[in-house]
Coordinates of C-alpha atoms in Angstrom, one line a residue:
Chain Z
M12 CA -1.6 -7.8 36.6
K13 CA 0.3 -4.6 36.0
V14 CA -0.4 -3.3 32.6
Y15 CA 1.1 -0.1 31.1
V16 CA -0.1 1.6 28.0
V17 CA 1.8 3.9 25.6
L18 CA -0.4 6.1 23.4
K19 CA -0.1 9.2 21.4
Q20 CA -2.6 12.1 21.0
T21 CA -3.3 12.4 17.2
F22 CA -5.5 14.5 14.8
D23 CA -9.1 13.0 14.2
T24 CA -8.8 11.1 10.8
E25 CA -11.6 13.4 9.5
E26 CA -9.2 16.4 9.8
K27 CA -7.7 18.2 6.8
I28 CA -4.2 19.1 6.8
V29 CA -3.1 22.7 6.5
I30 CA 0.6 24.0 6.3
R31 CA 1.1 27.2 7.9
D32 CA 4.9 28.4 8.2
G33 CA 6.5 25.3 7.3
A34 CA 4.5 23.4 9.7
V35 CA 1.3 21.3 10.1
S36 CA -1.4 23.9 11.5
E37 CA -3.2 23.0 14.8
D38 CA -5.6 25.6 14.4
G39 CA -9.1 24.4 15.3
V40 CA -8.1 20.6 14.8
K41 CA -9.9 18.0 17.1
F42 CA -7.6 15.8 18.8
V43 CA -8.3 12.3 19.8
I44 CA -6.4 9.1 21.3
N45 CA -4.3 7.7 18.1
P46 CA -7.4 5.1 17.3
Y47 CA -4.6 2.2 17.4
D48 CA -3.6 3.2 21.0
E49 CA -7.4 3.4 21.9
Y50 CA -7.5 -0.3 21.5
A51 CA -4.9 -0.9 23.6
V52 CA -6.4 1.1 26.3
E53 CA -9.6 -0.6 26.2
E54 CA -7.7 -4.4 26.2
A55 CA -5.7 -3.1 29.3
I56 CA -9.1 -2.1 31.1
R57 CA -10.8 -5.4 30.2
L58 CA -7.7 -7.3 31.6
K59 CA -8.1 -5.6 34.8
E60 CA -11.8 -5.9 35.0
R61 CA -11.4 -9.6 34.3
S62 CA -8.6 -10.6 36.5
G63 CA -7.7 -7.2 38.7
G64 CA -4.4 -5.2 38.7
Q65 CA -3.5 -1.8 37.7
V66 CA -3.3 0.2 34.3
T67 CA -1.1 2.9 33.9
V68 CA -1.0 5.2 30.7
V69 CA 2.1 6.9 29.6
S70 CA 2.5 9.5 26.7
V71 CA 5.6 11.4 25.2
G72 CA 4.0 15.0 23.7
P73 CA 3.1 18.6 24.4
D74 CA 0.7 19.9 27.1
R75 CA -2.4 19.2 25.1
A76 CA -1.6 15.3 25.0
A77 CA -2.9 15.7 28.8
E78 CA -6.2 15.7 27.4
A79 CA -5.7 12.3 25.7
L80 CA -4.4 10.7 28.8
R81 CA -7.5 11.9 30.8
T82 CA -9.6 10.7 28.4
A83 CA -8.0 7.2 29.0
L84 CA -8.3 7.8 32.7
A85 CA -12.1 8.4 32.2
M86 CA -12.2 5.2 30.3
G87 CA -10.8 3.4 33.4
A88 CA -7.2 3.7 33.3
D89 CA -5.8 4.3 36.9
E90 CA -3.1 6.5 36.5
A91 CA -1.4 8.7 33.9
V92 CA 2.3 10.0 33.0
L93 CA 3.0 12.7 30.5
I94 CA 6.6 13.0 29.5
S95 CA 7.2 16.4 27.7
D96 CA 10.2 17.9 26.2
D97 CA 10.8 19.7 23.1
R98 CA 13.9 18.1 22.3
L99 CA 12.4 14.5 21.7
S100 CA 12.0 14.9 18.1
D101 CA 11.8 11.3 16.3
E102 CA 11.0 7.9 17.2
Y103 CA 14.6 7.0 18.3
A104 CA 14.3 9.7 21.1
V105 CA 11.0 9.2 22.1
S106 CA 11.3 5.5 22.5
E107 CA 14.5 6.2 24.8
A108 CA 12.4 8.4 27.0
L109 CA 9.8 5.9 27.3
A110 CA 12.4 3.1 28.1
A111 CA 14.1 5.4 30.7
F112 CA 11.0 5.9 32.4
L113 CA 9.7 2.3 32.4
T114 CA 13.0 0.5 33.2
D115 CA 12.2 1.8 36.6
Q116 CA 8.6 0.3 36.6
A117 CA 7.7 -3.1 37.5
F118 CA 4.9 -4.5 35.0
D119 CA 3.6 -7.6 33.2
L120 CA 2.6 -6.4 30.1
I121 CA 2.9 -3.1 27.7
L122 CA 0.3 -2.5 25.3
G123 CA 0.4 0.2 22.4
G124 CA -1.0 0.7 19.0
N125 CA 0.1 -0.8 15.8
F126 CA 1.1 2.6 14.3
S127 CA 0.1 6.1 14.9
V128 CA -2.3 7.5 12.5
D129 CA -0.2 11.0 12.1
N130 CA 3.4 9.8 11.5
G131 CA 2.7 6.4 10.5
A132 CA 6.2 5.1 11.4
G133 CA 5.2 2.4 13.7
Q134 CA 8.4 2.3 15.3
V135 CA 8.3 3.5 19.1
A136 CA 6.5 0.4 20.7
V137 CA 8.7 -2.1 19.0
R138 CA 11.8 0.0 19.6
L139 CA 10.7 0.2 23.4
A140 CA 10.4 -3.5 23.7
E141 CA 13.7 -4.2 22.5
L142 CA 15.3 -1.4 24.5
L143 CA 13.5 -2.9 27.6
G144 CA 14.9 -6.4 26.6
I145 CA 11.4 -8.2 26.3
P146 CA 9.7 -9.8 23.6
H147 CA 7.2 -8.2 21.4
V148 CA 4.2 -9.2 18.9
S149 CA 2.8 -6.3 16.8
S150 CA -0.4 -5.9 15.3
I151 CA -2.7 -8.4 17.6
V152 CA -6.0 -9.0 17.0
K153 CA -6.8 -11.0 19.9
L154 CA -5.0 -11.4 23.4
E155 CA -5.9 -14.5 25.5
A156 CA -6.2 -14.2 29.1
P157 CA -2.6 -14.0 30.1
G158 CA -1.5 -15.9 33.0
G159 CA 0.9 -18.6 34.4
G160 CA 3.9 -16.3 33.0
S161 CA 3.0 -16.3 29.5
A162 CA 0.2 -15.0 26.9
V163 CA -1.2 -16.2 23.5
V164 CA -1.9 -13.8 20.9
Q165 CA -2.9 -13.8 17.3
R166 CA -1.3 -11.5 15.1
D167 CA -2.6 -10.3 11.8
A168 CA 0.2 -10.3 9.1
E169 CA -1.0 -9.1 5.9
G170 CA -4.3 -10.9 6.2
D171 CA -2.6 -14.2 7.4
L172 CA -3.3 -15.2 11.0
E173 CA -0.4 -16.2 13.2
T174 CA -0.9 -17.6 16.9
L175 CA 2.4 -16.8 19.3
D176 CA 2.7 -17.9 22.7
V177 CA 4.9 -15.3 24.5
S178 CA 6.6 -15.4 28.1
L179 CA 5.8 -12.2 30.2
P180 CA 6.7 -9.4 30.8
A181 CA 6.0 -8.8 27.0
L182 CA 4.9 -5.8 24.6
F183 CA 2.2 -6.1 22.3
T184 CA 0.7 -3.5 19.6
A185 CA -2.9 -3.7 18.8
Q186 CA -4.6 -3.9 15.3
Q187 CA -8.2 -3.0 14.4
G188 CA -10.5 -5.9 15.4
L189 CA -8.8 -6.6 18.8
N190 CA -12.1 -4.9 20.6
E191 CA -14.6 -1.9 20.3
P192 CA -13.3 0.7 22.7
R193 CA -15.9 2.1 25.1
Y194 CA -16.7 5.8 25.5
P195 CA -16.0 7.4 28.7
S196 CA -18.9 7.7 31.2
L197 CA -19.9 10.8 33.0
P198 CA -18.9 9.1 36.4
G199 CA -15.7 7.8 34.5
I200 CA -15.1 11.5 33.7
M201 CA -15.7 12.9 37.0
K202 CA -13.3 10.2 38.8
A203 CA -10.7 10.7 36.3
K204 CA -10.2 14.0 37.8
K205 CA -8.9 12.5 41.0
K206 CA -6.5 10.1 39.6
P207 CA -3.0 10.5 39.9
F208 CA -1.5 12.4 37.1
K209 CA 2.4 12.8 36.7
R210 CA 4.4 15.1 34.4
L211 CA 8.1 14.4 33.6
T212 CA 10.6 15.9 31.6
A213 CA 13.5 14.5 30.0
D214 CA 16.0 15.8 32.6
D215 CA 13.9 14.3 35.2
L216 CA 14.3 10.9 33.3
G217 CA 18.0 11.8 33.5
L218 CA 18.4 11.4 29.6
T219 CA 21.7 12.3 28.1
A220 CA 22.1 14.1 24.9
D221 CA 23.1 11.0 23.0
R222 CA 19.6 9.6 23.9
L223 CA 17.7 13.0 23.4
E224 CA 18.6 13.9 19.9
G225 CA 16.7 12.6 17.1
R226 CA 18.7 10.4 14.5
T227 CA 16.5 11.6 11.8
A228 CA 15.6 15.3 10.7
R229 CA 13.0 16.9 8.3
T230 CA 14.0 18.9 5.5
S231 CA 11.0 19.6 4.0
L232 CA 7.0 19.4 4.4
S233 CA 4.3 19.6 1.5
L234 CA 0.8 18.9 0.4
P235 CA 0.1 16.4 -2.4
P236 CA -0.9 17.7 -5.6
V237 CA -4.9 18.3 -5.5
R238 CA -6.6 15.7 -7.6
Q239 CA -9.1 17.1 -10.1
A240 CA -12.6 15.6 -10.7
G241 CA -12.7 13.6 -13.7
L242 CA -15.3 12.4 -16.3
I243 CA -18.7 11.4 -15.3
L244 CA -19.6 8.8 -18.1
Q245 CA -23.1 9.4 -20.0
G246 CA -25.5 7.0 -21.4
D247 CA -27.2 3.8 -20.3
L248 CA -25.1 1.6 -18.0
P249 CA -23.8 -0.9 -20.5
Q250 CA -22.9 1.8 -22.8
Q251 CA -20.9 3.5 -19.9
A252 CA -19.1 0.2 -19.0
A253 CA -18.0 -0.1 -22.5
K254 CA -17.0 3.4 -22.9
L255 CA -14.9 3.1 -19.4
V256 CA -13.0 0.0 -20.3
E257 CA -12.3 1.7 -23.9
L258 CA -11.0 4.9 -22.1
L259 CA -8.7 3.1 -19.8
R260 CA -7.0 1.5 -23.1
T261 CA -6.9 4.5 -25.3
Q262 CA -6.7 7.4 -22.6
S263 CA -5.3 6.3 -19.4
K264 CA -3.2 3.5 -21.3
V265 CA -3.3 1.4 -18.0
L266 CA -4.8 -1.8 -19.8
Chain Y
M7 CA 37.1 -1.1 2.9
S8 CA 34.3 0.2 1.3
E9 CA 30.9 0.9 2.7
T10 CA 27.9 -1.6 2.6
Y11 CA 24.2 -1.5 2.4
L12 CA 22.3 -4.5 3.2
V13 CA 18.8 -5.2 1.8
F14 CA 16.5 -7.4 3.7
A15 CA 15.3 -9.9 0.8
E16 CA 11.8 -10.7 1.6
H17 CA 10.3 -13.8 0.1
R18 CA 6.9 -15.6 0.3
G19 CA 5.6 -18.7 -0.9
G20 CA 9.0 -19.4 -2.4
K21 CA 9.5 -16.1 -4.4
L22 CA 11.0 -13.0 -3.8
R23 CA 8.5 -10.5 -3.1
Q24 CA 8.3 -7.7 -5.7
V25 CA 9.2 -5.1 -2.8
T26 CA 12.4 -6.6 -2.2
L27 CA 13.5 -5.4 -5.8
E28 CA 11.9 -1.9 -4.8
A29 CA 14.1 -1.8 -1.7
L30 CA 17.2 -3.0 -3.9
Q31 CA 16.4 -0.2 -6.1
A32 CA 16.1 2.3 -3.0
A33 CA 19.6 0.9 -2.0
A34 CA 21.3 1.7 -5.5
V35 CA 19.6 5.2 -5.6
A36 CA 20.9 5.8 -2.2
A37 CA 24.5 4.4 -3.0
D38 CA 24.7 6.6 -6.0
D39 CA 27.6 4.6 -7.7
G40 CA 29.8 6.1 -4.7
G41 CA 31.8 2.8 -4.1
V42 CA 28.9 1.4 -1.9
R43 CA 28.8 -2.5 -1.7
I44 CA 25.2 -3.7 -1.8
A45 CA 24.5 -6.9 -0.2
A46 CA 21.2 -8.8 0.4
V47 CA 20.4 -11.3 3.1
L48 CA 18.0 -14.1 2.7
I49 CA 16.7 -15.6 5.9
G50 CA 14.2 -18.7 6.2
H51 CA 13.9 -22.3 5.7
N52 CA 15.6 -23.2 2.4
A53 CA 15.9 -19.7 1.6
G54 CA 19.5 -20.2 -0.1
A55 CA 17.5 -21.4 -3.2
L56 CA 16.6 -18.0 -3.9
A57 CA 20.2 -16.8 -4.3
E58 CA 19.8 -17.5 -7.8
A59 CA 16.7 -15.4 -8.1
L60 CA 18.8 -12.6 -6.8
A61 CA 21.9 -12.8 -8.7
G62 CA 21.0 -11.3 -11.8
Y63 CA 20.2 -7.8 -10.0
P64 CA 23.1 -5.5 -8.8
V65 CA 23.9 -7.0 -5.9
S66 CA 27.7 -7.9 -4.6
D67 CA 27.0 -10.2 -1.9
I68 CA 24.5 -12.6 -0.9
H69 CA 24.2 -13.6 2.4
V70 CA 22.0 -16.7 3.3
I71 CA 20.7 -17.7 6.9
E72 CA 18.7 -20.8 6.5
D73 CA 17.3 -23.0 9.1
A74 CA 14.1 -25.0 9.5
S75 CA 13.4 -23.1 12.9
L76 CA 13.3 -19.7 10.5
E77 CA 10.5 -21.3 8.3
H78 CA 7.9 -19.0 9.9
Y79 CA 8.6 -15.2 10.9
N80 CA 9.4 -15.2 14.5
P81 CA 10.2 -11.5 15.9
E82 CA 12.8 -12.8 18.2
A83 CA 14.6 -15.3 16.1
Y84 CA 14.7 -13.3 13.0
L85 CA 16.0 -10.3 14.7
H86 CA 18.8 -12.6 16.3
A87 CA 19.7 -13.7 12.8
L88 CA 19.6 -10.3 11.3
A89 CA 21.7 -8.7 14.0
E90 CA 24.3 -11.3 13.9
L91 CA 24.8 -10.2 10.5
C92 CA 24.7 -7.0 10.9
G93 CA 27.5 -7.6 13.5
A94 CA 29.9 -9.1 11.0
V95 CA 28.9 -7.0 8.0
R96 CA 28.4 -3.6 9.7
P97 CA 26.2 -2.1 7.2
V98 CA 25.9 1.8 7.0
A99 CA 22.4 1.3 6.0
V100 CA 19.7 -1.5 5.9
F101 CA 16.7 -1.6 3.6
L102 CA 13.7 -3.7 4.4
G103 CA 10.1 -3.7 2.8
H104 CA 7.4 -1.9 4.7
T105 CA 5.4 -4.9 5.1
A106 CA 3.9 -6.9 8.1
L107 CA 7.6 -8.6 8.8
G108 CA 9.5 -5.7 7.6
R109 CA 7.3 -3.1 10.0
D110 CA 7.9 -5.4 12.9
L111 CA 11.6 -6.4 12.6
A112 CA 12.8 -2.9 11.5
P113 CA 12.4 -0.9 14.6
A114 CA 13.6 -3.9 16.7
L115 CA 16.9 -3.7 14.5
A116 CA 16.9 0.2 14.9
A117 CA 16.7 -0.1 18.5
R118 CA 19.3 -2.8 18.6
L119 CA 21.8 -0.8 16.5
K120 CA 20.8 2.5 18.2
A121 CA 20.0 3.9 14.6
G122 CA 17.5 6.2 13.1
Q123 CA 14.6 4.9 11.0
L124 CA 12.7 6.2 8.1
S125 CA 9.5 4.3 7.8
D126 CA 7.1 3.8 4.8
V127 CA 9.6 5.4 2.2
I128 CA 8.0 6.1 -1.1
A129 CA 10.8 7.8 -2.8
V130 CA 14.7 8.1 -2.5
E131 CA 16.6 10.8 -4.2
R132 CA 20.3 12.2 -4.1
S133 CA 20.6 16.0 -3.1
G134 CA 24.3 17.1 -3.1
D135 CA 25.9 14.9 -0.6
E136 CA 22.9 14.0 1.1
T137 CA 20.3 11.1 0.5
V138 CA 16.7 12.4 1.0
F139 CA 14.0 10.5 1.6
T140 CA 10.2 11.0 1.1
R141 CA 7.5 9.5 3.2
P142 CA 3.8 10.5 3.8
L143 CA 2.2 11.9 6.8
Y144 CA -1.5 11.3 7.8
A145 CA -1.5 8.5 5.5
G146 CA -0.7 10.7 2.7
K147 CA -2.4 13.7 3.2
A148 CA 1.0 15.5 3.5
F149 CA 4.4 14.3 2.7
E150 CA 7.8 15.0 4.3
K151 CA 11.2 14.9 3.3
K152 CA 13.8 13.3 5.8
V153 CA 17.5 12.8 6.2
F154 CA 19.7 10.9 8.5
R155 CA 21.9 12.3 11.3
G156 CA 24.7 9.8 11.8
T157 CA 24.8 6.0 11.0
P158 CA 23.6 3.4 10.6
W159 CA 20.5 4.0 8.4
I160 CA 17.3 1.8 8.6
V161 CA 15.0 2.2 5.8
T162 CA 11.3 0.6 5.1
V163 CA 10.3 1.1 1.6
R164 CA 6.3 1.3 0.8
P165 CA 5.4 -1.5 -1.8
N166 CA 4.5 -0.2 -5.4
N167 CA 6.1 3.3 -5.2
I168 CA 9.8 2.9 -5.9
P169 CA 10.5 1.4 -9.4
P170 CA 12.0 -2.2 -9.1
A171 CA 15.7 -2.8 -9.7
A172 CA 16.3 -4.2 -13.3
V173 CA 18.5 -7.1 -14.1
G174 CA 22.1 -6.6 -14.9
G175 CA 24.8 -4.7 -13.7
L176 CA 27.0 -7.4 -12.1
A177 CA 27.8 -10.8 -13.5
T178 CA 28.5 -12.7 -10.2
A179 CA 27.4 -12.2 -6.7
N180 CA 29.3 -14.0 -3.8
V181 CA 27.0 -16.2 -1.9
A182 CA 27.9 -16.7 1.7
K183 CA 26.0 -19.0 3.8
H184 CA 26.0 -18.4 7.8
D185 CA 25.4 -20.8 10.6
Y186 CA 22.6 -20.1 12.5
T187 CA 22.2 -20.9 16.1
A188 CA 19.2 -20.2 17.7
P189 CA 19.1 -17.7 20.8
S190 CA 19.6 -19.8 24.0
S191 CA 16.1 -18.8 25.4
L192 CA 13.4 -18.1 22.9
R193 CA 10.4 -16.2 24.6
T194 CA 8.2 -16.4 21.7
I195 CA 7.1 -19.5 20.0
V196 CA 5.1 -19.4 16.8
K197 CA 2.2 -21.9 17.5
D198 CA 0.1 -22.0 14.3
V199 CA 0.2 -19.8 11.2
V200 CA -3.3 -19.7 9.0
R201 CA -2.7 -18.5 5.4
Q202 CA -5.8 -16.9 4.9
T203 CA -4.2 -15.2 1.8
S204 CA -2.5 -17.9 -0.1
G205 CA -2.7 -17.6 -3.6
K206 CA -4.5 -14.1 -3.4
V207 CA -2.5 -11.0 -4.2
D208 CA -1.5 -8.8 -1.6
L209 CA -3.6 -5.8 -1.0
T210 CA -0.6 -3.3 -0.7
E211 CA 1.5 -4.8 -3.6
A212 CA -1.7 -5.1 -5.8
K213 CA -1.8 -3.4 -9.4
I214 CA -5.4 -3.2 -9.5
V215 CA -7.8 -2.9 -6.2
V216 CA -11.6 -3.3 -6.2
S217 CA -13.1 -1.9 -3.4
G218 CA -16.1 -2.0 -1.6
G219 CA -18.1 0.4 1.0
R220 CA -21.3 0.7 2.5
G221 CA -22.9 0.2 -0.8
V222 CA -22.0 -3.6 -1.1
K223 CA -24.6 -4.1 1.9
S224 CA -23.7 -7.5 3.0
S225 CA -20.7 -10.0 2.9
D226 CA -22.3 -11.6 0.0
G227 CA -22.5 -8.1 -1.9
F228 CA -18.5 -8.5 -2.2
K229 CA -18.9 -11.4 -4.6
P230 CA -19.1 -9.4 -8.0
L231 CA -16.2 -7.2 -6.7
E232 CA -14.2 -10.4 -6.1
E233 CA -15.0 -11.8 -9.6
L234 CA -13.7 -8.5 -10.8
A235 CA -10.6 -8.3 -9.0
E236 CA -9.8 -12.0 -9.8
L237 CA -10.5 -11.4 -13.4
L238 CA -8.1 -8.5 -13.4
G239 CA -5.3 -10.3 -11.1
G240 CA -6.2 -7.7 -8.6
A241 CA -7.1 -7.4 -4.9
V242 CA -10.3 -6.7 -2.9
G243 CA -10.2 -3.8 -0.5
A244 CA -12.7 -2.1 1.6
S245 CA -13.9 1.2 3.4
R246 CA -14.2 1.6 7.1
G247 CA -17.9 1.5 6.9
A248 CA -17.9 -1.8 5.2
C249 CA -15.5 -3.3 7.9
D250 CA -17.7 -1.5 10.7
A251 CA -20.6 -3.0 9.3
G252 CA -19.1 -6.8 9.3
Y253 CA -19.5 -7.2 5.6
C254 CA -15.9 -8.2 5.6
D255 CA -12.5 -8.6 7.6
Y256 CA -10.5 -5.7 9.0
A257 CA -7.6 -6.8 7.0
L258 CA -9.3 -5.3 3.8
Q259 CA -9.9 -1.8 5.4
I260 CA -8.0 1.0 3.2
G261 CA -7.8 4.4 4.7
Q262 CA -6.0 6.4 7.4
T263 CA -6.8 3.6 9.8
G264 CA -6.1 0.5 7.6
K265 CA -4.0 0.3 4.8
V266 CA -2.6 2.8 2.4
V267 CA -2.7 1.6 -1.3
T268 CA -1.2 2.9 -4.6
P269 CA -2.5 0.7 -7.5
E270 CA -2.5 1.5 -11.0
I271 CA -6.2 1.4 -11.0
Y272 CA -8.5 1.8 -8.1
I273 CA -12.3 0.8 -8.5
A274 CA -14.5 2.3 -5.6
C275 CA -17.7 0.5 -5.5
G276 CA -20.5 2.0 -3.4
I277 CA -18.0 4.1 -1.2
S278 CA -18.9 7.6 -0.6
G279 CA -15.3 8.9 -0.1
A280 CA -14.9 10.2 3.5
I281 CA -11.6 12.0 4.2
Q282 CA -10.2 9.1 6.2
H283 CA -10.7 6.9 3.3
L284 CA -9.5 9.4 0.8
A285 CA -6.3 9.5 2.5
G286 CA -5.8 5.8 2.2
M287 CA -6.3 5.6 -1.9
S288 CA -5.8 9.0 -3.2
Q289 CA -2.3 8.3 -4.3
S290 CA -3.6 5.5 -6.8
R291 CA -2.9 6.4 -10.5
I292 CA -6.4 6.1 -11.8
I293 CA -9.4 6.3 -9.6
I294 CA -12.9 4.7 -10.9
A295 CA -15.8 5.7 -8.6
I296 CA -19.2 3.9 -8.8
N297 CA -22.0 5.1 -6.6
K298 CA -25.6 5.4 -6.8
D299 CA -25.4 9.1 -5.3
P300 CA -24.1 11.7 -8.0
E301 CA -23.1 13.9 -5.1
A302 CA -20.8 11.5 -3.3
P303 CA -17.4 12.9 -2.2
I304 CA -15.6 10.1 -4.2
F305 CA -16.3 11.6 -7.6
K306 CA -14.3 14.8 -6.8
V307 CA -11.1 12.5 -6.9
A308 CA -12.1 10.1 -9.5
D309 CA -10.8 10.0 -12.8
Y310 CA -13.8 8.2 -14.4
G311 CA -17.2 8.1 -12.6
I312 CA -20.4 5.9 -13.1
V313 CA -23.5 6.9 -11.5
G314 CA -25.5 3.8 -10.9
D315 CA -25.9 0.9 -8.7
L316 CA -22.7 -1.2 -8.2
F317 CA -24.8 -4.5 -8.5
E318 CA -25.5 -3.2 -12.0
V319 CA -22.6 -1.8 -12.9
V320 CA -19.9 -4.3 -11.6
P321 CA -21.0 -7.2 -13.5
L322 CA -21.4 -5.1 -16.6
L323 CA -17.5 -3.9 -16.4
T324 CA -16.3 -7.4 -15.6
E325 CA -18.0 -8.4 -19.0
E326 CA -16.3 -5.5 -20.7
F327 CA -13.0 -6.3 -19.2
R328 CA -13.3 -9.8 -20.0
K329 CA -13.9 -8.8 -23.8
A330 CA -11.3 -6.4 -23.8
L331 CA -8.6 -9.0 -22.2
A332 CA -9.6 -11.8 -24.5

């Protein structure tokens, strides 16, 4: 089975956000594979370990994203592709670039994350499926060994569980709970250095201006107001509980 | 002919979802009385029955696509139905809720229509001739304002943030029923739907969230939290720590991984307040923290704090709320 995983490099979720010169500062920030994409990488490697095949990881991003792809190779993916172009500014353009690359590849399955923890738009993977003309299911928590040209997946829909049968090739996005991603092993890290790593630009993919230019643009960026620490209640616990309910009614007026 | 904004009227359990009214309001603000027609579309089995529920709101046209095969959400079938309607109505903008369904359907529609999309929008405003949309980054650690370049627009709105549309404005709406023909080759089949949440309040739409962390110690430890949530008509959430420890399902997780919630009251029980958790709940109106450790970071963002064992405090609180609500 030939599996492609689309992934994004993101800030670690414990990072604080600092705005400098109208942009989010990357100084000293720890970068990781987007946690939801990491589930997708792990699932692809498990499929390969069970029934053979090949796993290719693909990312659209700046040079630093190469590190995330190398981590995926160290986990067990076979080859990596990094598409870099500053003009690819929004989800429309990024999905067009991925589609331009993938349309020339043969694959049975594409996996990605449910959303990225930075932009949180959750668009690229689903758009990609539509652009490639293949079915998709988002937010899966279970992928049953695909075979016979189809796969059975379970989807988390706001706590409800949906089971779907989908013919391949198809695209699925991973939700938390799908698996527990492994850490790269030392031999894995050594082997990763020798695995094929391809770099492409939008021009290499023959992307025309119409597909390159974003359909949305940012006009401002800001931090939320800092919350102030409030009142720590005093007295014995029954008194505190009574006081809290009273304050919710009289001071906060939320009851 | 005037331009049309189309609102995807999501429903659940035979009722319109609250986020549908919020999406309607987002469309109304964007339209700015500029001669834009606001239309709504109902898709589903017997969805037409809900046309009446929509009729009081500022909507000119209600499109109904109903078929027994549309009872459960099927990505391909719903996209097919909605894209066909968009082909006929040619909306300049389509608004949906940023829900499990909307998050799945909107990007597919955007790709089909070669459209830009702004996801998880929390505010809409007019600025000169432009409509400006505010949305979170890093789950709310930062916010950006964005505009569209060209049309059509696809917008998903985060539940609980934009005030719902008010009844009134238009006396009557045209109801148009459309025939539905399933796509000739459906590659996706919905085999089973387990409604684990039926009768429960959806976490992202809840006005009150009672949330548990590692301090709940076990899945049984969530029981007092569930009791309090039920009394208040709220929902139960959890921190990553509680989910990773196996005390509850990942569907309950609140944070930068997991769900972002913005209720009126957020009650954090036994949650220390890691940065990634704070990102998912800091925009709540009132935050209450209950924790044994007076140094827990959660107290730095809480409006009210009680230092104490949650297993003592939560039942006391439940009792006090019961008295107050009686």
